[in-house]
Amino acid sequence: MNRCEITFKLWVVVGLVLVSCQPAQEKAVQSKRPNIVFIMTDDHAYQAISAYGSNLINTPNIDRLAQEGMRFDKAFVTNSICSPSRAVILTGKHSHINGLRDNIQVFDSSQQTLPKLMQAAGYETAMIGKWHLKSTPTGFDFWKVLPGQGHYYHPEFRTPGGVVKETGYVTDVITDIALEWLGTKRDQEKPFMLMYQHKAPHREWWPAQNHLSDIGRQTYPEPPSLFDDYQNRGAAAREAEMRISDHMGLTNDNKIKPKIVDSLGFKDFLSWYSRAHLNDYNRMSDEEKANWEKVYGPINENFKNNTPQNDALTSWKYQRYMQDYLTSIRSVDENVGRLLQYLDSTGLAENTLVVYTSDQGFYLGEHGWFDKRFMYEESFRTPLIVRWPGKVKAGSINNNLVQNLDFAETFLEAVGAEIPGDMQGKSLLPLLTETSSEWRKSIYYHYYEYPGIHAVKRHYGVRTDRYKLIHFYHDIDEWELYDLEKDPHEMNNVFEDDIYFEVRQDMTAELRKLQEQYQDSDELAQQIMASDLDSN
């Protein structure tokens, strides 16, 4: 019996004891106000969830949430990058308002946040897993978070008492901590909000030991745009540095030993790639390294002896990418299952609102890319699944335009707390309970981290059900317009097409309306850009 199974069985027993001893007061409170479990992964593309029709992977436990709740098919972020997305979720405000626009800045934890408002409403709060905001978490009765990106093997955690190191695989460990908090560390007389946030499947996608045997068993279909030449689009797409062919590392990303890469004459695109690979590898125990070598040793030898070139190398790198990325997701799904089983076994599931989402989308080879950042669909769109027994219709699907900007307002309304007037999103409760069909017709996006890693230009834009308008700025001034009905993969920019003259006018007007609504503008964007450049 492995560690995960032992830990799960232990906490099931603890949970059953707690339920049998649960005071009448807690049962009364629980029946009135729901608990909230917010599950967020890092860089989990909707294309890699079988509930969304993926042909890449089967995710039965995440799918269970969709079968028992509501799947949102048009859920998006306001800024597709890790730290800003988390700040938006905590504040219910766009990046230029909450002050965190990129992965470099430090989140101001002194400001009004969702967990503080939940505490004021009488909730016990916990943050476990990936924080990625640099500052000390506030508004949480319990927190244990990864420093920065954290590590897949034997990760360190920041706690109020200092940094501690845990033994095991990060996805399992985060779940162990969450189950322990649910079972023995929370105030049993209060409803709770647990923010249970995984590192996986963030780069560099190191699979768990118990899933190493999955590597190489499947050949994945290549996306049609894997060899995109970026015709009919501008400089922003062409100049981005996240192509699998050129910018993905053979060492850190594809797990080829640096000495083999060097012997074959390849050069890392960034100097830290080989160092990152060795650091991650050396975190494993001797036994873990031996298991790793049984799988990755033959992959390395085959690459050395049968080295692919040109397009064949891109295809090879894509397969290696998918093997590791998707295998790390198998651990996520497995651990979501552990948590759901715990909620079931303790009776908590009946009155717990469970959300599954990611901090943004991710490219799985579309346009030849990995990573995120752009306002194009694969990056902009995120999975969102909500289960709330007795409130949300099982197996329902929603097609309204929603964003991570709406999460805080949703949780506050769900627990009967007042939504502050300065929050900029909308509660999703009318959609979840299907009590209203009225909703917004457009959403706003703004990305700021340029110059920066992956070289994605600064841009903002608006999306409606059918169209998307994007303005790239900084060292370029380019506009893109996409007809998502005719061109769902965004291969053809029609901004200059006379047929779309009226659409362009309407979308520009809608963009300016949203900028005014959310207190953004071209002038503010230029001020922020100048300030960022001065500080760097």
Coordinates of C-alpha atoms in Angstrom, one line a residue:
M1 CA 0.0 0.0 0.0
N2 CA 1.5 3.3 -1.0
R3 CA 1.7 6.5 1.0
C4 CA -1.3 8.1 -0.8
E5 CA -3.5 5.1 0.0
I6 CA -2.5 4.9 3.6
T7 CA -3.0 8.7 4.1
F8 CA -6.4 8.5 2.4
K9 CA -7.6 5.6 4.5
L10 CA -6.4 7.3 7.7
W11 CA -8.3 10.5 6.9
V12 CA -11.5 8.7 5.8
V13 CA -11.5 7.1 9.3
V14 CA -10.8 10.4 11.0
G15 CA -13.6 12.0 8.9
L16 CA -16.1 9.4 9.8
V17 CA -15.3 9.8 13.5
L18 CA -15.7 13.6 13.1
V19 CA -19.0 13.2 11.4
S20 CA -20.4 10.9 14.0
C21 CA -19.3 13.4 16.7
Q22 CA -20.3 16.5 14.8
P23 CA -22.2 18.9 17.1
A24 CA -25.7 19.9 16.3
Q25 CA -24.6 23.5 16.0
E26 CA -22.1 22.7 13.2
K27 CA -24.7 20.6 11.3
A28 CA -27.1 23.5 11.5
V29 CA -24.5 25.9 10.2
Q30 CA -23.5 23.5 7.4
S31 CA -27.1 23.2 6.3
K32 CA -27.5 26.9 5.9
R33 CA -24.3 28.0 4.3
P34 CA -22.1 25.9 1.9
N35 CA -18.5 25.0 2.3
I36 CA -16.3 25.9 -0.7
V37 CA -13.5 23.9 -2.1
F38 CA -11.7 25.8 -4.9
I39 CA -9.4 23.5 -6.9
M40 CA -7.0 25.3 -9.2
T41 CA -4.3 23.7 -11.3
D42 CA -1.5 25.6 -13.1
D43 CA -1.6 25.7 -16.9
H44 CA -4.2 23.0 -17.3
A45 CA -5.6 23.3 -20.8
Y46 CA -9.3 22.6 -21.4
Q47 CA -8.0 20.5 -24.3
A48 CA -6.6 18.1 -21.8
I49 CA -9.8 17.2 -19.9
S50 CA -12.0 14.5 -21.3
A51 CA -15.1 16.2 -20.0
Y52 CA -14.3 18.9 -22.7
G53 CA -14.0 16.2 -25.4
S54 CA -10.2 15.7 -25.2
N55 CA -8.8 13.0 -27.4
L56 CA -5.5 13.2 -25.5
I57 CA -6.3 12.0 -22.0
N58 CA -9.0 10.5 -19.8
T59 CA -9.7 12.4 -16.6
P60 CA -12.5 10.5 -14.8
N61 CA -12.5 12.3 -11.5
I62 CA -12.6 15.8 -13.1
D63 CA -15.2 14.5 -15.4
R64 CA -17.2 13.4 -12.4
L65 CA -17.5 17.0 -11.3
A66 CA -18.9 17.8 -14.8
Q67 CA -21.3 14.9 -14.7
E68 CA -22.6 16.1 -11.3
G69 CA -22.4 19.8 -11.9
M70 CA -22.1 22.5 -14.6
R71 CA -19.4 22.7 -17.3
F72 CA -18.6 26.2 -18.6
D73 CA -17.6 26.2 -22.2
K74 CA -16.8 29.9 -22.5
A75 CA -14.8 30.6 -19.4
F76 CA -11.9 33.0 -19.8
V77 CA -9.2 34.9 -17.8
T78 CA -8.5 38.6 -17.8
N79 CA -4.7 38.2 -18.1
S80 CA -3.2 34.9 -19.1
I81 CA -0.3 34.5 -16.8
C82 CA 0.1 32.8 -13.4
S83 CA 0.5 35.5 -10.7
P84 CA -2.0 38.1 -12.2
S85 CA -4.6 35.4 -12.7
R86 CA -4.4 34.5 -9.0
A87 CA -4.5 38.2 -8.0
V88 CA -7.7 38.7 -10.0
I89 CA -9.3 35.7 -8.4
L90 CA -8.5 36.9 -4.9
T91 CA -9.7 40.5 -5.5
G92 CA -12.4 40.3 -8.2
K93 CA -10.5 43.2 -9.9
H94 CA -8.6 43.6 -13.2
S95 CA -4.8 43.6 -13.0
H96 CA -4.4 47.4 -13.4
I97 CA -6.7 47.8 -10.4
N98 CA -5.4 45.2 -8.0
G99 CA -1.8 46.2 -8.8
L100 CA -0.4 42.9 -10.0
R101 CA 0.1 42.9 -13.8
D102 CA 2.9 40.4 -14.3
N103 CA 4.9 37.6 -12.7
I104 CA 7.6 39.9 -11.5
Q105 CA 5.6 42.2 -9.2
V106 CA 4.7 41.4 -5.6
F107 CA 1.0 41.1 -4.6
D108 CA -0.2 43.6 -2.1
S109 CA -1.7 41.3 0.5
S110 CA -2.9 44.2 2.6
Q111 CA -5.7 45.0 0.2
Q112 CA -9.3 43.7 0.4
T113 CA -9.4 40.0 -0.7
L114 CA -11.9 37.2 -0.9
P115 CA -10.5 35.2 2.0
K116 CA -10.6 38.2 4.3
L117 CA -14.3 38.8 3.4
M118 CA -15.0 35.1 3.9
Q119 CA -13.4 35.3 7.4
A120 CA -15.6 38.3 8.2
A121 CA -18.6 36.2 7.1
G122 CA -17.7 33.6 9.7
Y123 CA -15.8 31.2 7.5
E124 CA -12.6 29.2 8.3
T125 CA -10.2 29.7 5.4
A126 CA -7.2 27.8 4.1
M127 CA -4.7 28.2 1.3
I128 CA -2.7 25.0 0.4
G129 CA -0.4 24.5 -2.5
K130 CA 0.7 27.0 -5.1
W131 CA 0.5 30.7 -4.0
H132 CA 2.9 32.3 -6.5
L133 CA 2.3 35.8 -5.3
K134 CA 5.6 36.4 -3.5
S135 CA 4.0 38.2 -0.5
T136 CA 2.8 36.5 2.7
P137 CA -0.7 35.0 2.4
T138 CA -3.3 37.0 4.4
G139 CA -6.9 36.3 5.2
F140 CA -6.2 32.6 5.8
D141 CA -6.6 30.7 9.1
F142 CA -4.2 28.1 7.7
W143 CA -1.7 28.4 4.9
K144 CA 1.1 26.2 3.6
V145 CA 2.3 27.2 0.2
L146 CA 5.0 26.5 -2.3
P147 CA 7.8 29.0 -2.6
G148 CA 7.6 30.5 -6.1
Q149 CA 7.0 27.8 -8.6
G150 CA 7.8 25.0 -6.2
H151 CA 9.2 21.6 -7.1
Y152 CA 7.7 18.4 -8.2
Y153 CA 9.8 16.1 -6.1
H154 CA 10.2 16.5 -2.3
P155 CA 8.9 20.1 -2.3
E156 CA 9.5 22.8 0.2
F157 CA 6.6 24.8 1.7
R158 CA 6.3 28.2 3.2
T159 CA 4.4 28.3 6.5
P160 CA 3.9 30.9 9.2
G161 CA 6.7 29.1 11.2
G162 CA 9.2 29.1 8.3
V163 CA 10.1 26.8 5.4
V164 CA 9.6 23.1 5.7
K165 CA 10.5 20.3 3.3
E166 CA 8.1 17.4 2.6
T167 CA 8.8 13.9 1.3
G168 CA 7.0 12.8 -1.8
Y169 CA 5.5 14.0 -5.1
V170 CA 4.1 17.5 -4.9
T171 CA 0.5 16.7 -6.2
D172 CA 0.2 13.9 -3.6
V173 CA 1.7 16.1 -0.8
I174 CA -0.6 19.0 -1.4
T175 CA -3.6 16.7 -1.2
D176 CA -2.2 15.1 2.0
I177 CA -2.0 18.5 3.6
A178 CA -5.5 19.4 2.4
L179 CA -7.0 16.2 3.8
E180 CA -5.2 16.7 7.1
W181 CA -6.6 20.2 7.4
L182 CA -10.1 19.1 6.6
G183 CA -9.9 16.2 9.0
T184 CA -8.2 17.7 12.1
K185 CA -6.9 21.2 11.7
R186 CA -9.9 23.3 10.9
D187 CA -12.5 24.7 13.2
Q188 CA -15.2 22.1 13.0
E189 CA -17.9 24.6 14.1
K190 CA -17.4 26.8 11.1
P191 CA -18.2 26.4 7.4
F192 CA -15.0 26.6 5.4
M193 CA -13.3 27.8 2.2
L194 CA -10.4 25.6 1.1
M195 CA -8.2 27.0 -1.7
Y196 CA -6.5 23.7 -2.9
Q197 CA -4.1 24.8 -5.6
H198 CA -1.7 22.5 -7.5
K199 CA 1.6 23.2 -9.1
A200 CA 0.9 20.7 -11.9
P201 CA 0.9 20.7 -14.8
H202 CA 3.2 23.6 -14.9
R203 CA 6.5 23.4 -16.8
E204 CA 8.7 21.3 -16.7
W205 CA 6.2 18.6 -16.3
W206 CA 7.9 15.9 -14.1
P207 CA 5.6 12.9 -13.8
A208 CA 5.1 11.0 -10.6
Q209 CA 6.9 7.7 -9.9
N210 CA 3.7 5.7 -10.0
H211 CA 2.9 7.0 -13.5
L212 CA 6.3 6.6 -15.2
S213 CA 5.1 3.4 -16.8
D214 CA 2.6 5.5 -18.8
I215 CA 5.3 7.3 -20.7
G216 CA 5.6 6.3 -24.3
R217 CA 2.5 4.1 -24.4
Q218 CA 0.5 6.4 -26.7
T219 CA 1.2 8.5 -29.8
Y220 CA -0.7 11.8 -29.7
P221 CA -2.4 13.4 -32.7
E222 CA -0.6 16.6 -33.8
P223 CA -2.7 19.7 -33.9
P224 CA -3.2 21.0 -37.5
S225 CA -1.4 24.2 -36.7
L226 CA 1.8 22.6 -35.2
F227 CA 3.8 23.9 -38.2
D228 CA 2.0 27.3 -38.3
D229 CA 3.8 29.8 -40.5
Y230 CA 1.8 32.8 -39.0
Q231 CA 0.7 34.0 -42.4
N232 CA -2.3 36.5 -42.2
R233 CA -1.2 37.6 -38.7
G234 CA 1.1 40.2 -37.5
A235 CA 4.6 40.5 -35.9
A236 CA 3.3 39.5 -32.4
A237 CA 2.6 35.9 -33.4
R238 CA 5.8 35.6 -35.5
E239 CA 8.1 37.0 -32.8
A240 CA 6.8 35.2 -29.8
E241 CA 9.4 32.9 -28.3
M242 CA 7.5 29.8 -27.3
R243 CA 7.7 27.6 -30.3
I244 CA 8.2 23.9 -29.7
S245 CA 10.6 23.8 -32.6
D246 CA 12.9 26.6 -31.5
H247 CA 12.3 27.5 -27.9
M248 CA 11.4 24.3 -26.0
G249 CA 14.4 22.9 -24.2
L250 CA 15.7 19.4 -25.1
T251 CA 17.1 19.2 -21.5
N252 CA 14.6 20.8 -19.1
D253 CA 11.5 20.2 -21.1
N254 CA 12.2 17.0 -23.0
K255 CA 14.4 15.3 -20.4
I256 CA 17.4 14.6 -22.5
K257 CA 20.6 14.7 -20.5
P258 CA 22.7 17.8 -21.1
K259 CA 25.8 15.8 -22.0
I260 CA 23.9 14.1 -24.8
V261 CA 22.5 17.5 -26.0
D262 CA 26.0 19.0 -26.0
S263 CA 27.5 16.0 -27.8
L264 CA 25.0 16.3 -30.6
G265 CA 25.7 20.0 -31.1
F266 CA 22.4 21.4 -29.9
K267 CA 22.3 24.6 -27.9
D268 CA 19.8 25.5 -25.2
F269 CA 17.6 28.4 -26.2
L270 CA 18.1 29.8 -22.7
S271 CA 21.2 29.3 -20.6
W272 CA 19.4 28.0 -17.5
Y273 CA 17.7 25.0 -19.3
S274 CA 20.4 22.4 -18.5
R275 CA 20.9 23.7 -15.0
A276 CA 17.1 23.4 -14.3
H277 CA 17.1 19.9 -15.6
L278 CA 19.9 18.8 -13.4
N279 CA 18.5 20.5 -10.3
D280 CA 15.1 18.8 -10.8
Y281 CA 16.8 15.4 -11.4
N282 CA 19.0 15.6 -8.3
R283 CA 16.0 16.2 -6.1
M284 CA 15.0 12.5 -6.5
S285 CA 16.3 9.8 -4.3
D286 CA 18.6 7.1 -5.6
E287 CA 15.7 4.7 -5.9
E288 CA 13.6 7.3 -7.7
K289 CA 16.4 8.0 -10.1
A290 CA 16.7 4.3 -10.8
N291 CA 13.0 4.1 -11.7
W292 CA 13.3 7.2 -13.8
E293 CA 16.3 5.8 -15.7
K294 CA 14.3 2.7 -16.6
V295 CA 11.9 4.9 -18.6
Y296 CA 14.0 7.9 -19.6
G297 CA 17.3 6.1 -20.2
P298 CA 16.0 4.3 -23.3
I299 CA 14.5 7.6 -24.5
N300 CA 17.8 9.3 -24.2
E301 CA 19.7 6.5 -25.9
N302 CA 17.3 6.4 -28.8
F303 CA 17.5 10.2 -29.3
K304 CA 21.3 10.0 -29.3
N305 CA 21.4 7.1 -31.8
N306 CA 18.4 8.2 -34.0
T307 CA 18.5 12.0 -33.7
P308 CA 15.5 13.6 -35.6
Q309 CA 16.0 16.8 -37.6
N310 CA 14.0 19.7 -38.8
D311 CA 10.2 19.0 -38.8
A312 CA 10.8 15.5 -37.5
L313 CA 12.5 17.0 -34.5
T314 CA 9.5 19.3 -33.8
S315 CA 7.2 16.3 -34.0
W316 CA 9.5 14.3 -31.6
K317 CA 9.6 17.2 -29.2
Y318 CA 5.8 17.5 -29.3
Q319 CA 5.3 13.8 -28.4
R320 CA 7.8 14.2 -25.5
Y321 CA 6.0 17.3 -24.3
M322 CA 2.6 15.6 -24.4
Q323 CA 3.9 12.5 -22.6
D324 CA 5.2 14.4 -19.6
Y325 CA 2.5 17.1 -19.6
L326 CA -0.4 14.7 -19.7
T327 CA 1.2 12.2 -17.3
S328 CA 1.5 14.9 -14.7
I329 CA -2.2 15.6 -15.2
R330 CA -3.0 12.0 -14.4
S331 CA -1.7 12.6 -10.9
V332 CA -3.9 15.7 -10.6
D333 CA -7.0 13.8 -11.6
E334 CA -6.1 11.0 -9.2
N335 CA -5.7 13.4 -6.4
V336 CA -9.0 15.2 -7.2
G337 CA -10.5 11.8 -6.8
R338 CA -9.0 11.4 -3.4
L339 CA -10.4 14.7 -2.3
L340 CA -13.9 13.9 -3.7
Q341 CA -13.9 10.5 -2.0
Y342 CA -13.1 12.2 1.3
L343 CA -15.9 14.7 0.9
D344 CA -18.2 11.8 0.1
S345 CA -17.1 9.6 3.1
T346 CA -17.5 12.4 5.6
G347 CA -20.8 13.6 4.4
L348 CA -19.3 17.0 3.5
A349 CA -20.1 16.6 -0.2
E350 CA -23.8 17.3 0.3
N351 CA -23.2 20.9 1.3
T352 CA -20.0 21.8 -0.4
L353 CA -19.6 23.9 -3.6
V354 CA -16.7 22.5 -5.5
V355 CA -15.0 24.4 -8.3
Y356 CA -12.4 23.0 -10.7
T357 CA -10.4 25.5 -12.8
S358 CA -6.9 26.5 -14.0
D359 CA -5.1 29.8 -13.7
Q360 CA -5.3 30.1 -17.5
G361 CA -5.3 27.9 -20.6
F362 CA -2.2 26.5 -22.3
Y363 CA -1.0 25.7 -25.8
L364 CA -0.7 22.0 -26.6
G365 CA 1.1 22.6 -29.9
E366 CA -1.5 24.8 -31.5
H367 CA 0.2 27.5 -33.6
G368 CA 3.4 25.5 -32.9
W369 CA 3.5 26.8 -29.3
F370 CA 3.7 25.8 -25.7
D371 CA 3.0 28.3 -22.8
K372 CA 0.1 30.9 -22.7
R373 CA 0.0 34.7 -22.5
F374 CA -1.8 35.5 -25.8
M375 CA -5.5 36.4 -26.1
Y376 CA -5.9 33.6 -28.6
E377 CA -8.4 30.9 -27.4
E378 CA -6.1 28.2 -26.1
S379 CA -4.4 30.5 -23.7
F380 CA -7.3 32.9 -23.0
R381 CA -9.9 30.2 -22.3
T382 CA -9.8 28.1 -19.1
P383 CA -11.6 25.0 -17.8
L384 CA -14.3 25.8 -15.3
I385 CA -16.5 23.1 -13.7
V386 CA -18.8 23.7 -10.7
R387 CA -20.6 21.1 -8.6
W388 CA -23.1 22.2 -5.9
P389 CA -25.6 19.5 -4.9
G390 CA -29.2 20.6 -4.8
K391 CA -28.3 24.0 -6.5
V392 CA -26.6 23.2 -9.8
K393 CA -28.2 20.8 -12.3
A394 CA -26.1 17.7 -12.8
G395 CA -24.7 17.4 -16.3
S396 CA -25.5 21.0 -17.3
I397 CA -23.5 23.0 -19.8
N398 CA -23.2 26.8 -19.9
N399 CA -22.2 28.9 -22.9
N400 CA -22.2 32.4 -21.4
L401 CA -19.0 34.5 -21.4
V402 CA -17.6 34.2 -17.8
Q403 CA -14.2 35.1 -16.4
N404 CA -12.0 34.4 -13.3
L405 CA -13.0 38.0 -12.5
D406 CA -16.3 36.5 -11.4
F407 CA -15.2 33.9 -8.9
A408 CA -14.9 36.1 -5.7
E409 CA -18.4 37.6 -6.3
T410 CA -19.8 34.1 -6.8
F411 CA -18.5 32.7 -3.6
L412 CA -19.6 35.7 -1.6
E413 CA -23.1 35.6 -2.9
A414 CA -23.2 31.8 -2.4
V415 CA -22.5 32.2 1.4
G416 CA -24.8 35.2 1.8
A417 CA -22.1 37.8 2.2
E418 CA -22.2 41.3 0.7
I419 CA -20.3 41.8 -2.5
P420 CA -18.1 45.0 -2.3
G421 CA -19.1 47.7 -4.8
D422 CA -15.5 48.0 -6.0
M423 CA -15.3 44.5 -7.3
Q424 CA -15.5 44.3 -11.1
G425 CA -16.9 40.9 -11.8
K426 CA -20.4 39.4 -11.6
S427 CA -21.7 36.5 -9.5
L428 CA -22.3 33.4 -11.5
L429 CA -25.1 32.3 -9.2
P430 CA -27.9 33.2 -11.7
L431 CA -26.1 31.0 -14.3
L432 CA -25.4 28.2 -11.9
T433 CA -29.0 28.0 -10.7
E434 CA -30.4 28.8 -14.1
T435 CA -32.6 31.5 -12.6
S436 CA -31.6 34.2 -15.2
S437 CA -30.6 34.2 -18.9
E438 CA -29.4 37.8 -18.9
W439 CA -25.7 38.2 -19.0
R440 CA -22.8 40.2 -20.4
K441 CA -22.2 40.2 -24.2
S442 CA -18.5 40.8 -24.1
I443 CA -15.3 40.4 -22.0
Y444 CA -12.1 42.3 -21.7
Y445 CA -8.5 41.2 -21.6
H446 CA -5.1 42.9 -21.0
Y447 CA -1.6 41.4 -21.0
Y448 CA 1.4 43.4 -19.7
E449 CA 4.5 41.3 -19.4
Y450 CA 6.7 42.6 -22.2
P451 CA 9.7 42.7 -22.5
G452 CA 9.8 39.4 -20.8
I453 CA 10.2 35.6 -21.2
H454 CA 8.5 34.2 -24.3
A455 CA 8.4 37.7 -25.8
V456 CA 4.7 38.1 -26.1
K457 CA 3.8 41.7 -26.9
R458 CA 1.6 43.7 -24.6
H459 CA -2.0 43.7 -25.8
Y460 CA -5.6 44.2 -24.9
G461 CA -8.8 43.3 -26.5
V462 CA -12.5 42.3 -26.4
R463 CA -14.3 39.1 -27.2
T464 CA -17.9 38.5 -27.9
D465 CA -19.7 35.3 -28.8
R466 CA -18.5 35.5 -32.4
Y467 CA -15.7 38.1 -32.7
K468 CA -12.4 38.9 -31.1
L469 CA -10.5 42.2 -31.5
I470 CA -6.9 42.6 -30.2
H471 CA -4.6 45.5 -30.1
F472 CA -0.8 44.8 -29.8
Y473 CA 1.3 47.7 -28.6
H474 CA 4.7 48.7 -27.1
D475 CA 7.2 48.3 -29.9
I476 CA 4.5 47.6 -32.5
D477 CA 1.0 49.0 -33.2
E478 CA -1.1 46.2 -34.7
W479 CA -4.7 45.2 -34.7
E480 CA -6.2 41.8 -35.2
L481 CA -9.8 40.8 -35.7
Y482 CA -11.1 37.2 -35.8
D483 CA -14.4 35.8 -36.9
L484 CA -14.5 32.9 -34.5
E485 CA -17.5 31.3 -36.2
K486 CA -15.7 31.0 -39.5
D487 CA -12.2 30.8 -38.2
P488 CA -12.3 29.1 -34.7
H489 CA -8.5 28.4 -34.8
E490 CA -7.7 32.1 -35.4
M491 CA -5.6 31.6 -38.5
N492 CA -6.8 34.6 -40.5
N493 CA -6.8 38.2 -39.3
V494 CA -9.6 40.0 -41.0
F495 CA -9.0 43.5 -39.5
E496 CA -8.3 45.1 -42.9
D497 CA -11.0 43.1 -44.7
D498 CA -13.7 45.5 -46.0
I499 CA -16.3 42.9 -45.5
Y500 CA -15.8 43.3 -41.8
F501 CA -15.9 47.2 -41.7
E502 CA -19.0 47.4 -39.6
V503 CA -17.9 44.6 -37.3
R504 CA -14.6 46.4 -36.8
Q505 CA -16.5 49.6 -35.9
D506 CA -18.8 47.7 -33.5
M507 CA -16.0 45.8 -31.8
T508 CA -13.9 49.0 -31.4
A509 CA -16.9 50.7 -29.8
E510 CA -17.4 47.7 -27.5
L511 CA -13.7 47.7 -26.6
R512 CA -13.8 51.4 -25.6
K513 CA -17.0 50.8 -23.6
L514 CA -15.3 48.0 -21.6
Q515 CA -12.2 50.1 -21.0
E516 CA -14.3 52.8 -19.5
Q517 CA -16.3 50.3 -17.5
Y518 CA -13.2 48.7 -16.0
Q519 CA -11.3 52.0 -15.7
D520 CA -8.6 51.2 -18.3
S521 CA -7.5 53.2 -21.3
D522 CA -4.8 53.6 -23.9
E523 CA -3.4 56.5 -21.8
L524 CA -3.2 54.3 -18.7
A525 CA -1.6 51.5 -20.6
Q526 CA 1.1 53.9 -21.8
Q527 CA 1.7 55.2 -18.3
I528 CA 2.0 51.7 -16.9
M529 CA 4.4 50.7 -19.7
A530 CA 6.6 53.7 -19.1
S531 CA 6.6 52.9 -15.3
D532 CA 7.4 49.3 -15.9
L533 CA 10.3 50.1 -18.2
D534 CA 11.7 52.6 -15.7
S535 CA 11.6 50.0 -12.9
N536 CA 13.3 47.3 -14.9

